[in-house]
CSV table of C-alpha atoms in Angstrom, one decimal:
chain,number,residue,atom,x,y,z
A,144,MET,CA,-87.0,-43.2,-32.4
A,145,ARG,CA,-86.9,-39.6,-30.0
A,146,LEU,CA,-91.2,-40.2,-29.5
A,147,ALA,CA,-90.0,-44.4,-28.3
A,148,THR,CA,-87.4,-42.2,-25.7
A,149,LEU,CA,-90.7,-40.2,-24.3
A,150,ALA,CA,-93.0,-42.8,-24.4
A,151,ARG,CA,-90.6,-45.3,-22.1
A,152,PRO,CA,-92.0,-46.2,-18.8
A,153,GLY,CA,-90.9,-44.5,-15.9
A,154,SER,CA,-89.4,-41.5,-17.9
A,155,ILE,CA,-89.0,-38.5,-16.0
A,156,ARG,CA,-89.7,-36.3,-19.1
A,157,LEU,CA,-93.1,-39.0,-19.7
A,158,GLN,CA,-94.3,-38.7,-16.4
A,159,LEU,CA,-94.1,-34.8,-16.3
A,160,MET,CA,-95.1,-34.3,-19.5
A,161,LEU,CA,-98.3,-36.5,-19.0
A,162,ALA,CA,-98.8,-34.4,-15.5
A,163,TYR,CA,-98.4,-31.1,-17.5
A,164,VAL,CA,-101.4,-32.7,-20.4
A,165,ALA,CA,-103.4,-33.6,-17.6
A,166,GLY,CA,-103.1,-30.4,-15.7
A,167,LEU,CA,-103.9,-28.0,-18.4
A,168,GLY,CA,-106.8,-30.5,-19.4
A,169,LEU,CA,-108.4,-30.6,-16.2
A,170,VAL,CA,-108.1,-26.3,-16.6
A,171,LEU,CA,-109.5,-26.6,-20.2
A,172,ALA,CA,-112.3,-28.5,-18.5
A,173,VAL,CA,-113.0,-26.5,-15.5
A,174,ALA,CA,-113.6,-23.4,-18.3
A,175,THR,CA,-115.6,-25.3,-20.3
A,176,VAL,CA,-118.0,-26.2,-17.5
A,177,MET,CA,-117.4,-22.4,-16.2
A,178,VAL,CA,-118.3,-21.0,-19.8
A,179,LEU,CA,-121.7,-23.6,-19.7
A,180,TYR,CA,-122.2,-22.9,-16.2
A,181,VAL,CA,-122.5,-18.8,-17.6
A,182,PHE,CA,-124.0,-18.9,-20.7
A,183,ASP,CA,-125.0,-22.9,-20.9
A,184,TRP,CA,-126.3,-22.3,-24.7
A,185,ASP,CA,-127.8,-25.7,-24.7
A,186,SER,CA,-130.2,-24.7,-22.8
A,187,PRO,CA,-133.0,-21.7,-24.0
A,188,ASP,CA,-135.0,-21.0,-20.8
A,189,THR,CA,-131.5,-21.0,-19.2
A,190,THR,CA,-129.9,-18.5,-21.2
A,191,ALA,CA,-133.4,-16.3,-21.3
A,192,LYS,CA,-133.1,-15.9,-17.8
A,193,LYS,CA,-129.1,-15.0,-17.7
A,194,GLY,CA,-130.3,-12.7,-20.2
A,195,LEU,CA,-133.3,-11.0,-19.0
A,196,THR,CA,-131.2,-11.0,-15.4
A,197,LEU,CA,-128.6,-8.9,-17.3
A,198,GLN,CA,-131.6,-6.3,-18.6
A,199,ALA,CA,-132.9,-6.2,-15.0
A,200,GLY,CA,-129.9,-5.1,-13.9
A,201,TRP,CA,-129.4,-2.2,-16.5
A,202,ILE,CA,-133.1,-0.9,-15.8
A,203,GLU,CA,-132.4,-1.2,-11.9
A,204,GLU,CA,-129.4,1.1,-12.5
A,205,SER,CA,-131.1,3.2,-14.8
A,206,ILE,CA,-134.8,4.1,-12.5
A,207,GLN,CA,-134.9,7.4,-11.3
A,208,TYR,CA,-136.5,8.2,-8.1
A,209,ASP,CA,-138.5,10.9,-6.3
A,210,ALA,CA,-137.7,12.6,-3.2
A,211,ALA,CA,-140.2,10.2,-1.8
A,212,GLY,CA,-138.0,7.5,-2.6
A,213,HIS,CA,-141.1,5.9,-5.3
A,214,PRO,CA,-139.9,5.1,-9.4
A,215,VAL,CA,-141.1,7.3,-11.4
A,216,ARG,CA,-138.9,6.8,-15.1
A,217,LEU,CA,-136.2,5.5,-17.2
A,218,ASP,CA,-133.3,8.0,-17.8
A,219,PRO,CA,-134.0,8.4,-21.8
A,220,GLU,CA,-130.2,8.7,-21.3
A,221,ALA,CA,-129.2,5.3,-20.5
A,222,GLU,CA,-128.6,2.6,-22.6
A,223,ALA,CA,-131.3,0.8,-21.3
A,224,ALA,CA,-133.6,2.9,-23.0
A,225,TRP,CA,-132.2,3.1,-26.4
A,226,ILE,CA,-132.4,-0.6,-26.5
A,227,TYR,CA,-136.0,-0.2,-25.4
A,228,THR,CA,-136.7,2.1,-27.6
A,229,HIS,CA,-135.2,0.9,-31.0
A,230,ILE,CA,-136.2,-3.0,-30.6
A,231,ALA,CA,-139.0,-2.3,-28.8
A,232,ASN,CA,-141.0,-5.5,-30.5
A,233,ASP,CA,-138.8,-8.1,-28.8
A,234,VAL,CA,-137.4,-6.4,-25.5
A,235,LYS,CA,-140.2,-5.1,-23.4
A,236,TYR,CA,-139.9,-3.8,-19.5
A,237,ALA,CA,-142.4,-2.5,-16.8
A,238,VAL,CA,-142.2,-1.2,-13.7
A,239,LEU,CA,-145.4,-2.0,-10.9
A,240,ASP,CA,-146.4,-1.1,-7.7
A,241,GLY,CA,-147.1,-3.8,-4.8
A,242,ARG,CA,-150.2,-4.6,-6.4
A,243,GLY,CA,-149.3,-4.8,-9.5
A,244,LYS,CA,-150.3,-1.9,-10.9
A,245,PRO,CA,-148.1,-0.4,-14.0
A,246,LEU,CA,-146.4,3.1,-13.4
A,247,PHE,CA,-144.2,3.0,-16.7
A,248,GLY,CA,-142.3,0.6,-18.9
A,249,SER,CA,-141.6,0.4,-22.6
A,250,ALA,CA,-145.6,0.5,-23.2
A,251,PRO,CA,-147.5,2.5,-21.2
A,252,ARG,CA,-150.0,0.8,-18.7
A,253,GLU,CA,-148.4,-2.6,-20.2
A,254,VAL,CA,-148.3,-5.6,-17.7
A,255,LEU,CA,-146.0,-8.5,-18.5
A,256,MET,CA,-148.4,-11.0,-16.9
A,257,PRO,CA,-149.6,-14.5,-18.6
A,258,PRO,CA,-153.2,-14.4,-18.8
A,259,GLY,CA,-155.2,-16.2,-16.5
A,260,LEU,CA,-152.4,-15.4,-13.5
A,261,GLU,CA,-152.7,-13.1,-10.6
A,262,PHE,CA,-150.3,-11.2,-9.7
A,263,ALA,CA,-150.0,-12.3,-6.4
A,264,HIS,CA,-148.7,-15.6,-7.8
A,265,LEU,CA,-146.8,-14.8,-10.2
A,266,PRO,CA,-143.8,-16.9,-11.0
A,267,SER,CA,-140.3,-15.0,-11.2
A,268,ILE,CA,-140.1,-17.0,-14.5
A,269,ALA,CA,-143.1,-17.0,-16.8
A,270,HIS,CA,-143.9,-17.7,-20.8
A,271,LEU,CA,-146.6,-15.6,-23.0
A,272,THR,CA,-147.5,-14.5,-26.3
A,273,ILE,CA,-147.4,-10.7,-27.6
A,274,ASP,CA,-148.7,-10.1,-31.0
A,275,GLY,CA,-147.9,-13.7,-31.6
A,276,VAL,CA,-144.3,-13.5,-30.8
A,277,PRO,CA,-143.3,-15.8,-27.7
A,278,PHE,CA,-141.5,-14.1,-24.6
A,279,THR,CA,-140.3,-15.2,-21.4
A,280,VAL,CA,-140.9,-12.8,-18.4
A,281,LEU,CA,-138.8,-11.9,-15.7
A,282,THR,CA,-140.2,-10.5,-12.5
A,283,LYS,CA,-138.2,-9.4,-9.6
A,284,ARG,CA,-139.0,-6.9,-6.4
A,285,LEU,CA,-137.2,-3.8,-6.7
A,286,PRO,CA,-135.3,-2.1,-3.7
A,287,GLY,CA,-138.2,0.6,-3.0
A,288,LYS,CA,-138.4,2.9,0.0
A,289,GLY,CA,-141.2,1.6,2.3
A,290,ALA,CA,-143.4,0.5,-0.4
A,291,HIS,CA,-142.9,-2.6,-2.7
A,292,TYR,CA,-142.5,-2.2,-6.4
A,293,TYR,CA,-141.6,-4.7,-8.9
A,294,LEU,CA,-139.9,-5.0,-12.6
A,295,GLN,CA,-140.8,-7.1,-15.4
A,296,VAL,CA,-138.5,-7.9,-18.3
A,297,ALA,CA,-139.3,-10.0,-21.3
A,298,GLY,CA,-137.0,-11.1,-24.0
A,299,SER,CA,-138.8,-12.6,-27.2
A,300,ASP,CA,-137.3,-16.4,-28.0
A,301,ARG,CA,-136.1,-15.2,-31.3
A,302,ILE,CA,-134.1,-12.4,-29.5
A,303,ASN,CA,-133.0,-15.5,-27.2
A,304,THR,CA,-131.7,-17.4,-30.1
A,305,LEU,CA,-130.3,-14.6,-32.0
A,306,PHE,CA,-128.4,-13.9,-28.9
A,307,ARG,CA,-127.1,-18.0,-28.2
A,308,ARG,CA,-125.9,-18.1,-31.8
A,309,SER,CA,-124.1,-14.7,-32.2
A,310,ILE,CA,-122.5,-14.1,-28.6
A,311,VAL,CA,-122.7,-17.3,-26.6
A,312,ARG,CA,-121.7,-19.6,-28.8
A,313,PRO,CA,-119.0,-17.7,-30.9
A,314,ILE,CA,-117.6,-17.2,-26.8
A,315,TYR,CA,-117.4,-21.1,-26.3
A,316,LYS,CA,-115.4,-21.6,-29.8
A,317,ALA,CA,-113.1,-18.4,-29.4
A,318,VAL,CA,-112.6,-20.2,-25.5
A,319,ALA,CA,-112.2,-23.5,-27.1
A,320,TRP,CA,-110.2,-22.4,-30.1
A,321,VAL,CA,-107.6,-20.4,-27.2
A,322,SER,CA,-107.5,-23.2,-25.3
A,323,GLY,CA,-106.3,-25.7,-27.8
A,324,VAL,CA,-103.4,-23.5,-29.1
A,325,SER,CA,-102.7,-22.4,-25.7
A,326,LEU,CA,-102.0,-25.7,-24.9
A,327,LEU,CA,-100.4,-26.7,-28.2
A,328,VAL,CA,-97.8,-24.1,-27.6
A,329,LEU,CA,-97.4,-24.2,-24.0
A,330,PHE,CA,-97.2,-28.2,-24.7
A,331,GLY,CA,-94.2,-27.5,-27.2
A,332,VAL,CA,-92.5,-25.0,-24.5
A,333,VAL,CA,-92.3,-27.5,-21.7
A,334,HIS,CA,-91.2,-30.4,-23.9
A,335,LEU,CA,-88.6,-27.9,-25.0
A,336,THR,CA,-88.0,-26.7,-21.7
A,337,LEU,CA,-87.5,-30.1,-20.5
A,338,ARG,CA,-85.6,-31.6,-23.1
A,339,ARG,CA,-82.9,-28.8,-22.5
A,340,SER,CA,-83.2,-29.7,-18.6
A,341,LEU,CA,-82.4,-33.2,-18.8
A,342,ARG,CA,-79.4,-32.7,-21.5
A,343,GLN,CA,-77.4,-32.5,-18.4
A,344,LEU,CA,-78.5,-35.5,-17.2
A,345,GLN,CA,-78.4,-37.3,-20.0
A,346,GLN,CA,-74.1,-36.3,-20.6
A,347,ALA,CA,-73.9,-37.3,-16.8
A,348,SER,CA,-75.2,-40.7,-17.1
A,349,ARG,CA,-73.2,-41.2,-20.7
A,350,ALA,CA,-70.2,-39.9,-18.4
A,351,ALA,CA,-70.8,-42.7,-15.5
A,352,ALA,CA,-71.4,-45.3,-18.0
A,353,GLN,CA,-67.9,-44.5,-18.8
A,354,ILE,CA,-66.2,-44.9,-15.3
A,355,GLU,CA,-64.4,-48.1,-14.9
A,356,PRO,CA,-61.7,-49.3,-11.9
A,357,SER,CA,-59.0,-47.6,-14.3
A,358,ASN,CA,-60.4,-43.5,-14.3
A,359,LEU,CA,-62.1,-43.9,-10.5
A,360,SER,CA,-60.7,-40.2,-10.5
A,361,SER,CA,-63.3,-39.2,-13.0
A,362,ARG,CA,-66.4,-36.6,-11.4
A,363,LEU,CA,-69.5,-35.7,-12.5
A,364,ASP,CA,-70.3,-32.5,-13.9
A,365,THR,CA,-73.1,-30.5,-11.5
A,366,HIS,CA,-72.7,-27.3,-14.1
A,367,GLY,CA,-75.8,-26.1,-15.6
A,368,LEU,CA,-77.5,-29.6,-14.1
A,369,PRO,CA,-81.0,-28.2,-12.7
A,370,SER,CA,-81.0,-27.7,-8.9
A,371,GLU,CA,-82.9,-30.5,-8.0
A,372,LEU,CA,-80.4,-33.2,-9.8
A,373,THR,CA,-77.4,-31.3,-8.3
A,374,PRO,CA,-78.1,-33.1,-4.9
A,375,LEU,CA,-77.9,-36.7,-6.6
A,376,VAL,CA,-75.4,-36.3,-8.8
A,377,GLU,CA,-73.4,-35.0,-5.8
A,378,ALA,CA,-74.0,-38.0,-3.7
A,379,PHE,CA,-72.7,-40.3,-6.5
A,380,ASN,CA,-69.7,-38.1,-6.6
A,381,LYS,CA,-69.1,-39.0,-3.3
A,382,ALA,CA,-69.6,-42.8,-3.9
A,383,LEU,CA,-67.4,-42.3,-6.3
A,384,ASP,CA,-64.9,-41.2,-4.0
A,385,ARG,CA,-65.7,-44.0,-1.4
A,386,LEU,CA,-65.6,-46.6,-3.9
A,387,GLU,CA,-62.0,-44.8,-5.6
A,388,HIS,CA,-60.5,-45.0,-1.6
A,389,GLY,CA,-61.7,-48.7,-1.3
A,390,TYR,CA,-60.1,-49.6,-4.3
A,391,ARG,CA,-56.7,-47.7,-3.7
A,392,VAL,CA,-56.5,-49.1,-0.2
A,393,GLN,CA,-56.9,-52.8,-1.6
A,394,GLN,CA,-54.4,-51.7,-4.0
A,395,GLU,CA,-52.2,-50.5,-1.3
A,396,PHE,CA,-53.1,-53.9,0.3
A,397,LEU,CA,-52.1,-55.9,-2.1
A,398,ALA,CA,-48.8,-54.0,-3.2
A,399,GLY,CA,-47.7,-54.5,0.5
A,400,ALA,CA,-49.0,-58.0,1.1
A,401,ALA,CA,-46.7,-59.2,-2.0
A,402,HIS,CA,-44.0,-56.8,-0.7
A,403,GLU,CA,-44.2,-57.8,2.5
A,404,LEU,CA,-44.3,-61.6,2.3
A,405,LYS,CA,-41.9,-62.0,-0.5
A,406,THR,CA,-38.9,-61.3,1.9
A,407,PRO,CA,-39.4,-63.9,4.5
A,408,LEU,CA,-40.6,-66.7,1.7
A,409,ALA,CA,-37.4,-65.8,0.2
A,410,LEU,CA,-35.7,-66.4,3.3
A,411,ILE,CA,-37.1,-69.8,4.5
A,412,ARG,CA,-36.7,-71.3,0.8
A,413,GLY,CA,-33.1,-70.4,0.8
A,414,GLN,CA,-32.8,-71.7,4.3
A,415,ILE,CA,-34.4,-74.8,2.7
A,416,GLU,CA,-32.2,-74.8,-0.4
A,417,LEU,CA,-28.7,-74.6,1.5
A,418,GLY,CA,-29.8,-77.3,3.5
A,419,GLY,CA,-30.5,-75.7,6.7
A,420,THR,CA,-33.5,-77.3,7.4
A,421,SER,CA,-32.3,-78.7,10.8
A,422,ASP,CA,-32.2,-75.5,11.7
A,423,ARG,CA,-35.9,-76.1,13.1
A,424,ALA,CA,-35.6,-72.8,15.7
A,425,ALA,CA,-34.9,-70.2,12.7
A,426,LEU,CA,-37.5,-71.6,10.5
A,427,LEU,CA,-39.8,-71.1,13.0
A,428,ALA,CA,-38.6,-67.5,13.8
A,429,ASP,CA,-39.6,-66.9,10.2
A,430,VAL,CA,-42.6,-68.3,9.8
A,431,ASP,CA,-43.6,-66.2,13.1
A,432,MET,CA,-42.3,-63.6,11.7
A,433,MET,CA,-44.2,-64.2,8.5
A,434,ALA,CA,-47.3,-64.5,10.2
A,435,ARG,CA,-47.1,-61.7,12.1
A,436,GLN,CA,-47.3,-59.6,9.0
A,437,VAL,CA,-49.8,-61.5,7.3
A,438,HIS,CA,-51.9,-60.5,10.7
A,439,GLN,CA,-50.9,-56.8,10.5
A,440,LEU,CA,-51.8,-56.5,6.8
A,441,LEU,CA,-55.7,-58.3,7.5
A,442,HIS,CA,-56.1,-55.8,10.9
A,443,LEU,CA,-54.7,-52.9,8.0
A,444,ALA,CA,-57.1,-54.0,5.3
A,445,ASP,CA,-59.8,-54.4,7.9
A,446,VAL,CA,-59.7,-51.0,9.7
A,447,SER,CA,-59.3,-49.1,6.2
A,448,GLU,CA,-63.0,-49.3,5.7
A,449,SER,CA,-65.5,-47.6,7.5
A,450,HIS,CA,-68.4,-50.1,7.2
A,451,ASN,CA,-66.3,-52.3,8.8
A,452,TYR,CA,-66.8,-50.3,12.6
A,453,VAL,CA,-69.6,-50.7,14.7
A,454,PHE,CA,-70.4,-47.9,16.8
A,455,GLU,CA,-71.4,-48.2,20.2
A,456,ARG,CA,-71.1,-46.5,23.5
A,457,THR,CA,-67.4,-47.6,24.9
A,458,SER,CA,-65.5,-47.0,28.1
A,459,LEU,CA,-62.0,-46.3,27.6
A,460,PRO,CA,-60.7,-47.0,31.0
A,461,ALA,CA,-62.0,-50.6,30.7
A,462,VAL,CA,-60.3,-51.6,27.5
A,463,ALA,CA,-57.0,-50.0,28.6
A,464,ALA,CA,-57.5,-52.5,31.4
A,465,GLU,CA,-58.2,-55.3,29.0
A,466,VAL,CA,-55.1,-54.0,27.0
A,467,ILE,CA,-53.0,-54.2,30.0
A,468,ALA,CA,-54.4,-57.9,30.7
A,469,TYR,CA,-53.3,-59.1,27.6
A,470,LEU,CA,-49.7,-57.5,27.1
A,471,GLY,CA,-48.9,-58.3,30.5
A,472,ARG,CA,-47.0,-61.1,29.1
A,473,LEU,CA,-45.1,-59.5,27.0
A,474,ALA,CA,-44.3,-56.7,28.9
A,475,ASP,CA,-42.8,-58.9,32.3
A,476,ARG,CA,-40.6,-61.1,29.3
A,477,ARG,CA,-39.0,-57.4,28.6
A,478,GLY,CA,-38.8,-56.2,32.3
A,479,VAL,CA,-41.8,-53.3,31.9
A,480,THR,CA,-44.0,-52.1,33.8
A,481,LEU,CA,-47.7,-51.4,33.0
A,482,ARG,CA,-49.6,-48.6,34.6
A,483,MET,CA,-52.8,-46.8,34.2
A,484,SER,CA,-53.9,-43.5,35.3
A,485,ALA,CA,-58.1,-42.9,34.6
A,486,HIS,CA,-60.1,-40.6,37.1
A,487,LYS,CA,-63.6,-41.7,37.3
A,488,GLN,CA,-64.8,-38.2,36.2
A,489,ASP,CA,-62.4,-39.0,33.1
A,490,GLY,CA,-64.5,-42.2,32.3
A,491,GLU,CA,-67.4,-41.0,30.3
A,492,PRO,CA,-67.7,-43.6,27.8
A,493,VAL,CA,-67.2,-41.9,24.1
A,494,LEU,CA,-69.1,-43.8,20.9
A,495,ALA,CA,-66.4,-46.3,18.9
A,496,ASP,CA,-65.9,-49.0,17.6
A,497,ARG,CA,-64.9,-51.1,21.1
A,498,SER,CA,-62.7,-53.9,18.5
A,499,ALA,CA,-61.0,-51.3,16.5
A,500,VAL,CA,-60.0,-48.8,20.1
A,501,PHE,CA,-58.3,-52.4,21.4
A,502,ILE,CA,-56.4,-52.6,18.3
A,503,LEU,CA,-55.5,-48.9,18.5
A,504,LEU,CA,-54.1,-49.2,22.5
A,505,LYS,CA,-52.6,-53.0,21.7
A,506,ASN,CA,-50.4,-51.3,18.6
A,507,LEU,CA,-49.5,-48.4,20.9
A,508,VAL,CA,-48.5,-50.3,24.2
A,509,GLU,CA,-46.6,-52.6,22.4
A,510,ASN,CA,-44.9,-50.1,20.6
A,511,ALA,CA,-44.0,-48.5,24.0
A,512,ILE,CA,-43.2,-51.7,25.5
A,513,ARG,CA,-40.4,-52.2,22.8
A,514,HIS,CA,-38.9,-49.1,22.7
A,515,ALA,CA,-39.2,-48.3,26.9
A,516,SER,CA,-35.9,-48.8,28.8
A,517,ALA,CA,-34.9,-51.9,30.5
A,518,ALA,CA,-36.9,-51.6,33.8
A,519,GLY,CA,-38.6,-48.8,32.3
A,520,THR,CA,-42.4,-48.1,32.8
A,521,VAL,CA,-45.4,-47.9,30.2
A,522,LEU,CA,-48.0,-45.0,31.5
A,523,VAL,CA,-51.7,-45.6,29.7
A,524,ALA,CA,-53.3,-42.0,31.0
A,525,ILE,CA,-57.0,-41.3,30.2
A,526,GLU,CA,-57.9,-37.4,30.9
A,527,GLN,CA,-60.7,-35.4,30.1
A,528,GLY,CA,-60.9,-35.6,26.1
A,529,ILE,CA,-57.3,-36.8,26.2
A,530,LEU,CA,-55.5,-40.0,26.1
A,531,TYR,CA,-51.8,-40.9,25.6
A,532,VAL,CA,-49.4,-43.9,26.0
A,533,GLN,CA,-45.9,-42.9,27.1
A,534,ASP,CA,-42.7,-44.9,26.9
A,535,ASP,CA,-39.5,-44.2,29.0
A,536,GLY,CA,-37.4,-44.8,26.2
A,537,PRO,CA,-34.7,-43.2,24.2
A,538,GLY,CA,-37.7,-41.2,22.4
A,539,ILE,CA,-38.0,-40.3,18.6
A,540,ALA,CA,-35.8,-38.9,16.4
A,541,GLU,CA,-36.9,-35.6,15.0
A,542,GLN,CA,-36.5,-36.7,11.5
A,543,ASP,CA,-38.7,-39.5,11.9
A,544,LEU,CA,-41.8,-37.8,13.2
A,545,ASP,CA,-43.3,-37.3,10.3
A,546,LYS,CA,-42.8,-40.6,9.0
A,547,LEU,CA,-44.6,-42.6,12.0
A,548,TYR,CA,-47.7,-43.3,9.9
A,549,VAL,CA,-46.6,-44.3,6.7
A,550,ARG,CA,-47.3,-47.7,5.7
A,551,PHE,CA,-44.1,-50.5,5.6
A,552,TRP,CA,-41.5,-47.6,7.4
A,553,ARG,CA,-39.2,-48.9,9.8
A,554,GLY,CA,-36.9,-46.6,11.4
A,555,ALA,CA,-33.2,-46.9,11.7
A,556,ASP,CA,-32.8,-48.3,15.0
A,557,ARG,CA,-36.2,-51.0,15.0
A,558,ARG,CA,-36.0,-53.0,18.0
A,559,ASP,CA,-38.9,-55.5,16.5
A,560,ASP,CA,-39.2,-57.4,13.4
A,561,GLY,CA,-42.6,-56.3,12.7
A,562,ALA,CA,-43.4,-55.0,9.2
A,563,GLY,CA,-44.1,-51.6,9.6
A,564,LEU,CA,-47.7,-51.2,9.9
A,565,GLY,CA,-48.8,-50.9,13.7
A,566,LEU,CA,-48.8,-46.8,13.8
A,567,ALA,CA,-50.4,-46.4,10.3
A,568,ILE,CA,-53.4,-49.0,11.2
A,569,CYS,CA,-53.7,-46.8,14.2
A,570,HIS,CA,-54.0,-43.7,11.8
A,571,GLU,CA,-56.6,-45.0,10.5
A,572,ILE,CA,-58.5,-46.0,13.1
A,573,VAL,CA,-58.5,-42.9,14.2
A,574,ALA,CA,-59.4,-41.1,11.2
A,575,THR,CA,-62.1,-43.5,11.1
A,576,HIS,CA,-63.5,-41.9,14.2
A,577,GLY,CA,-62.6,-38.2,13.6
A,578,TRP,CA,-60.4,-38.1,16.2
A,579,THR,CA,-56.5,-36.8,16.2
A,580,ILE,CA,-53.2,-38.5,17.3
A,581,GLU,CA,-49.7,-36.7,17.7
A,582,ALA,CA,-46.8,-38.3,18.2
A,583,GLY,CA,-44.1,-36.4,20.5
A,584,ASN,CA,-41.3,-36.5,22.9
A,585,ALA,CA,-41.7,-36.4,26.2
A,586,TRP,CA,-38.5,-36.5,27.7
A,587,PRO,CA,-37.8,-39.3,28.8
A,588,GLY,CA,-39.5,-41.4,26.0
A,589,ALA,CA,-42.1,-40.7,23.3
A,590,ARG,CA,-45.6,-40.5,23.7
A,591,PHE,CA,-48.2,-40.5,21.8
A,592,THR,CA,-51.6,-38.5,22.4
A,593,ILE,CA,-55.3,-39.2,21.0
A,594,ARG,CA,-57.7,-36.2,21.0
A,595,PHE,CA,-61.5,-36.8,20.8
A,596,PRO,CA,-63.8,-34.1,20.6
A,597,LYS,CA,-67.1,-33.6,22.2
A,598,SER,CA,-69.1,-34.9,19.6
A,599,ALA,CA,-67.6,-38.1,20.1
A,600,VAL,CA,-68.5,-38.1,24.0
A,601,ALA,CA,-72.4,-36.8,22.9
A,602,GLY,CA,-73.1,-39.7,20.7
A,603,LYS,CA,-72.1,-39.0,17.1
A,604,SER,CA,-69.5,-40.3,14.8
A,605,PRO,CA,-68.1,-39.4,11.4
A,606,VAL,CA,-69.6,-42.3,10.0
A,607,MET,CA,-73.2,-41.4,11.2
A,608,GLU,CA,-73.0,-38.0,10.1
A,609,GLU,CA,-71.8,-39.0,6.6
A,610,ALA,CA,-74.5,-41.8,6.4
A,611,ALA,CA,-76.7,-39.3,7.7
């Protein structure tokens, strides 16, 4: 069953193992090619040439020169001298002058040159027979001083065959065996390492599969995960945070809607049951109140989800002017004067959702109109990095300052029939933009101050930064 799991297409473990096997196979192939290149035991001529080249190197290191730089003999203490003494029937050498005259060698006055060839035209590798034994001869030039000297090294075919069978092939077989065993051992080590490393990922996958709407607060543990997989699990946990927030907002919306709509519906039903259908104005007032509550609930649901926002460069003075124009009739009915203060240098656009900013200012200005004094004034001011809405009413009780943004909360001296969601909607909009909102008393009246950082002017938003 585990083998079937390993062979499953798309498995990270399978892909890594295949990549590992391919890499080791490539290394083994390169090592084999190198061995064949160095020893090439399938080609006798190549093997002979390589063996003779090695012998020539030994002899060159052992040649002794006189004061004039002429080669005179082979160092009798050198290993090369021992070889040519004890197996002289199969290995030979000769040192010649520039005309091919022998100076010294394994046999006196011996020239290792095939019959019928002139020394001047002697190839670097030649074949000849000595006492009925086939030899391969290597001829190369010595680095003498002034005059030219040459070294000839010969090895019998039987010594070359012995070299191939007793040295080259065992070396090749040893390399093959060591490589094969190393491949199997490393394969097992890598398999165990991968299995251990991916175990945490499998546990995280099982934990993710068990997450349901009833336990959205659960998070995946990143302890023990490989560093390459930790960002993936952390991103999944952040996605769960957003999902939990959205689910909670949805539940709160449904609970609030049910709670807030229950009261006006009960009033309307009561009036109908008591025969109050003739009081058309009262019924319309209740319907208007319910419509207002539904409208606010829909606004709250909309602004609570950050993906509903479309950020663009927005002029706050322009939006404030639209809000003042929109609420002009309400202000006139209540005898309130709307005034805006904004300097030209304070009108630099900010990155914001224009419709959300309109709702934000509309709720704040509407709230200020309802709490302003008779024939009073509501001021919308825009300064560098600050926007505030101020009325001249009685202000806010100190004990109520920390409750203003709680959903469905109403003060004891409420003058309107709203659902208690206006300031909660403002808080959601400000939080999504990464701004701050403060409520306080201005003596007279109340003041709501919105502060937005420099990043809002520079063209960045919390939603964009989170997506990045």
